[in-house]
Amino acid sequence: MTVDMTDLEKKSIEEIPHPSLPEGSTIYGTTKVFPDYKAENGESYFTLVHGIAHESSVSFVAVLQATRALRKGFETAIYFYGPGSLNCLATRGFPTTGNSAFPGEHNINNQLKTFIAEGGKVYCCRFGLSLHGAREEDLIEGVIPTHPLDVQDALIHYARKGAIINSTYQL
């Protein structure tokens, strides 16, 4: 298919050839600056997620970071609250649950299942679910439903344990 372009559009494209590097070219260094820390005896890692699935990468990256901490030996938990609670729904899919309407639709679901299977804990605020009409029975298997007042107390619990706390927030 040929696209008609104006002379200025053609000139703009031809000014700088792109892509300027062939696929597979290295454009970033690979030096890791900090040590690859592993958990010491009894250390915890706690993540709070207030972001909606698929609205940005914030929620998914938080789950990936928590999974990495779990694999480093940290006792690890993720707490979804507010609109973040929607990340915990097993009913995602179109035209039926489990079918991906677009590539990556189930990334968060699959990663949460992996996280739980590897020993991580996932908490989900019931109030966050209720704000969006989501049902508790639609949670991914293994997700622990929590009372709205548990958000603050969970944070206190993990802070008192000396946990590393990763808090993500998205409006």
CSV table of C-alpha atoms in Angstrom, one decimal:
chain,number,residue,atom,x,y,z
A,1,MET,CA,0.0,0.0,0.0
A,2,THR,CA,1.4,3.4,-1.0
A,3,VAL,CA,0.6,6.4,1.2
A,4,ASP,CA,0.4,9.8,-0.5
A,5,MET,CA,2.6,12.3,1.3
A,6,THR,CA,3.2,16.0,0.8
A,7,ASP,CA,6.6,17.2,-0.1
A,8,LEU,CA,7.1,18.5,3.5
A,9,GLU,CA,6.2,15.1,4.9
A,10,LYS,CA,8.6,13.4,2.6
A,11,LYS,CA,11.3,15.9,3.5
A,12,SER,CA,10.7,15.4,7.2
A,13,ILE,CA,11.1,11.6,6.9
A,14,GLU,CA,14.2,11.9,4.8
A,15,GLU,CA,16.0,14.4,7.1
A,16,ILE,CA,17.1,11.7,9.6
A,17,PRO,CA,17.0,8.1,8.5
A,18,HIS,CA,15.0,5.9,10.8
A,19,PRO,CA,15.3,3.6,12.2
A,20,SER,CA,18.9,4.6,12.3
A,21,LEU,CA,20.1,1.4,13.9
A,22,PRO,CA,19.3,-2.2,12.9
A,23,GLU,CA,17.1,-4.2,15.2
A,24,GLY,CA,19.1,-5.8,18.0
A,25,SER,CA,21.5,-2.8,18.3
A,26,THR,CA,22.7,-2.0,21.8
A,27,ILE,CA,21.9,1.5,22.8
A,28,TYR,CA,22.0,1.2,26.6
A,29,GLY,CA,24.7,-0.1,28.9
A,30,THR,CA,24.2,-3.1,31.1
A,31,THR,CA,26.2,-2.2,34.2
A,32,LYS,CA,24.2,-2.8,37.4
A,33,VAL,CA,25.3,-0.2,39.9
A,34,PHE,CA,23.9,-1.6,43.1
A,35,PRO,CA,24.5,-5.1,44.5
A,36,ASP,CA,21.9,-7.8,43.8
A,37,TYR,CA,20.6,-7.8,47.4
A,38,LYS,CA,19.0,-11.0,48.8
A,39,ALA,CA,16.8,-11.1,51.9
A,40,GLU,CA,18.4,-11.5,55.2
A,41,ASN,CA,16.7,-13.7,57.8
A,42,GLY,CA,13.2,-12.4,58.6
A,43,GLU,CA,13.1,-9.5,56.2
A,44,SER,CA,9.9,-8.4,54.6
A,45,TYR,CA,8.8,-6.5,51.5
A,46,PHE,CA,5.4,-4.9,51.3
A,47,THR,CA,3.8,-3.3,48.2
A,48,LEU,CA,0.7,-1.1,48.2
A,49,VAL,CA,-1.1,-0.7,44.8
A,50,HIS,CA,-3.7,2.0,44.1
A,51,GLY,CA,-3.5,1.8,40.3
A,52,ILE,CA,-6.0,0.4,37.8
A,53,ALA,CA,-5.0,-2.5,35.6
A,54,HIS,CA,-4.2,-1.4,32.0
A,55,GLU,CA,-4.4,2.4,32.8
A,56,SER,CA,-0.7,2.5,33.0
A,57,SER,CA,2.2,0.1,33.7
A,58,VAL,CA,2.4,1.1,37.4
A,59,SER,CA,0.3,-1.7,38.8
A,60,PHE,CA,2.0,-4.4,36.6
A,61,VAL,CA,5.5,-3.2,37.4
A,62,ALA,CA,4.6,-3.2,41.1
A,63,VAL,CA,3.6,-6.8,40.9
A,64,LEU,CA,6.8,-7.7,39.0
A,65,GLN,CA,8.9,-5.9,41.6
A,66,ALA,CA,7.1,-7.8,44.4
A,67,THR,CA,7.7,-11.1,42.6
A,68,ARG,CA,11.4,-10.3,42.3
A,69,ALA,CA,11.6,-9.5,46.0
A,70,LEU,CA,9.8,-12.8,46.8
A,71,ARG,CA,12.4,-14.6,44.6
A,72,LYS,CA,15.2,-12.9,46.5
A,73,GLY,CA,13.9,-14.5,49.7
A,74,PHE,CA,11.8,-11.7,51.2
A,75,GLU,CA,8.5,-12.5,52.9
A,76,THR,CA,6.4,-10.5,50.4
A,77,ALA,CA,2.9,-9.2,50.3
A,78,ILE,CA,0.9,-7.0,47.9
A,79,TYR,CA,-2.1,-5.0,49.1
A,80,PHE,CA,-4.5,-3.7,46.4
A,81,TYR,CA,-6.9,-1.0,47.6
A,82,GLY,CA,-9.1,1.7,46.0
A,83,PRO,CA,-9.3,1.2,42.2
A,84,GLY,CA,-6.2,-1.0,42.5
A,85,SER,CA,-8.6,-3.7,43.8
A,86,LEU,CA,-9.8,-4.2,40.3
A,87,ASN,CA,-6.4,-5.8,39.5
A,88,CYS,CA,-7.5,-8.9,41.5
A,89,LEU,CA,-10.5,-9.8,39.4
A,90,ALA,CA,-10.5,-13.2,37.8
A,91,THR,CA,-13.4,-12.1,35.6
A,92,ARG,CA,-11.3,-10.1,33.2
A,93,GLY,CA,-11.7,-11.0,29.5
A,94,PHE,CA,-13.8,-10.4,26.4
A,95,PRO,CA,-16.0,-11.8,25.0
A,96,THR,CA,-15.9,-14.2,27.8
A,97,THR,CA,-13.8,-14.4,31.0
A,98,GLY,CA,-10.3,-15.7,30.4
A,99,ASN,CA,-10.2,-14.6,26.7
A,100,SER,CA,-7.8,-11.8,26.0
A,101,ALA,CA,-9.4,-9.0,23.9
A,102,PHE,CA,-5.9,-7.6,23.4
A,103,PRO,CA,-2.3,-9.0,23.9
A,104,GLY,CA,-1.4,-8.6,27.6
A,105,GLU,CA,-4.9,-8.3,28.9
A,106,HIS,CA,-4.2,-11.1,31.4
A,107,ASN,CA,-0.6,-10.0,32.3
A,108,ILE,CA,-1.6,-8.9,35.8
A,109,ASN,CA,-3.8,-12.0,36.4
A,110,ASN,CA,-1.1,-14.4,35.3
A,111,GLN,CA,1.6,-12.6,37.3
A,112,LEU,CA,-0.6,-12.6,40.5
A,113,LYS,CA,-1.3,-16.3,40.1
A,114,THR,CA,2.5,-16.9,39.8
A,115,PHE,CA,3.2,-14.6,42.8
A,116,ILE,CA,0.6,-16.5,44.9
A,117,ALA,CA,1.9,-19.9,43.7
A,118,GLU,CA,5.4,-19.0,44.7
A,119,GLY,CA,4.4,-18.1,48.2
A,120,GLY,CA,3.5,-14.4,48.1
A,121,LYS,CA,0.4,-13.0,49.8
A,122,VAL,CA,-2.1,-10.8,47.9
A,123,TYR,CA,-4.6,-8.7,49.9
A,124,CYS,CA,-7.6,-6.9,48.3
A,125,CYS,CA,-9.7,-4.2,49.9
A,126,ARG,CA,-13.4,-5.1,49.9
A,127,PHE,CA,-14.3,-1.4,49.9
A,128,GLY,CA,-12.2,-0.9,46.7
A,129,LEU,CA,-14.1,-3.7,45.1
A,130,SER,CA,-17.5,-2.2,46.2
A,131,LEU,CA,-16.7,1.2,44.7
A,132,HIS,CA,-16.6,-0.3,41.3
A,133,GLY,CA,-19.3,-2.9,41.6
A,134,ALA,CA,-16.9,-5.8,41.7
A,135,ARG,CA,-17.8,-8.9,43.6
A,136,GLU,CA,-15.7,-10.7,46.2
A,137,GLU,CA,-16.5,-14.0,44.6
A,138,ASP,CA,-14.8,-12.8,41.4
A,139,LEU,CA,-11.3,-12.5,43.0
A,140,ILE,CA,-8.4,-14.6,41.6
A,141,GLU,CA,-8.0,-17.8,43.7
A,142,GLY,CA,-5.8,-17.2,46.7
A,143,VAL,CA,-6.4,-13.4,47.0
A,144,ILE,CA,-7.3,-12.5,50.6
A,145,PRO,CA,-10.2,-10.0,50.9
A,146,THR,CA,-9.7,-7.4,53.6
A,147,HIS,CA,-11.7,-4.8,55.5
A,148,PRO,CA,-11.2,-1.2,54.5
A,149,LEU,CA,-9.6,-0.4,57.9
A,150,ASP,CA,-7.0,-3.0,57.2
A,151,VAL,CA,-5.1,-0.8,54.7
A,152,GLN,CA,-3.7,1.4,57.5
A,153,ASP,CA,-3.2,-1.5,59.9
A,154,ALA,CA,-1.4,-3.6,57.3
A,155,LEU,CA,1.0,-0.7,56.7
A,156,ILE,CA,1.6,-0.4,60.4
A,157,HIS,CA,2.1,-4.2,60.6
A,158,TYR,CA,4.7,-4.3,57.9
A,159,ALA,CA,6.4,-1.1,59.0
A,160,ARG,CA,6.8,-2.6,62.5
A,161,LYS,CA,8.4,-5.7,61.0
A,162,GLY,CA,10.9,-3.4,59.3
A,163,ALA,CA,9.6,-4.2,55.8
A,164,ILE,CA,10.8,-2.4,52.7
A,165,ILE,CA,7.6,-0.6,51.7
A,166,ASN,CA,6.9,0.1,48.0
A,167,SER,CA,3.8,2.3,47.7
A,168,THR,CA,2.4,3.0,44.2
A,169,TYR,CA,-0.5,5.4,43.7
A,170,GLN,CA,-2.3,6.4,40.5
A,171,LEU,CA,-5.2,8.7,40.2
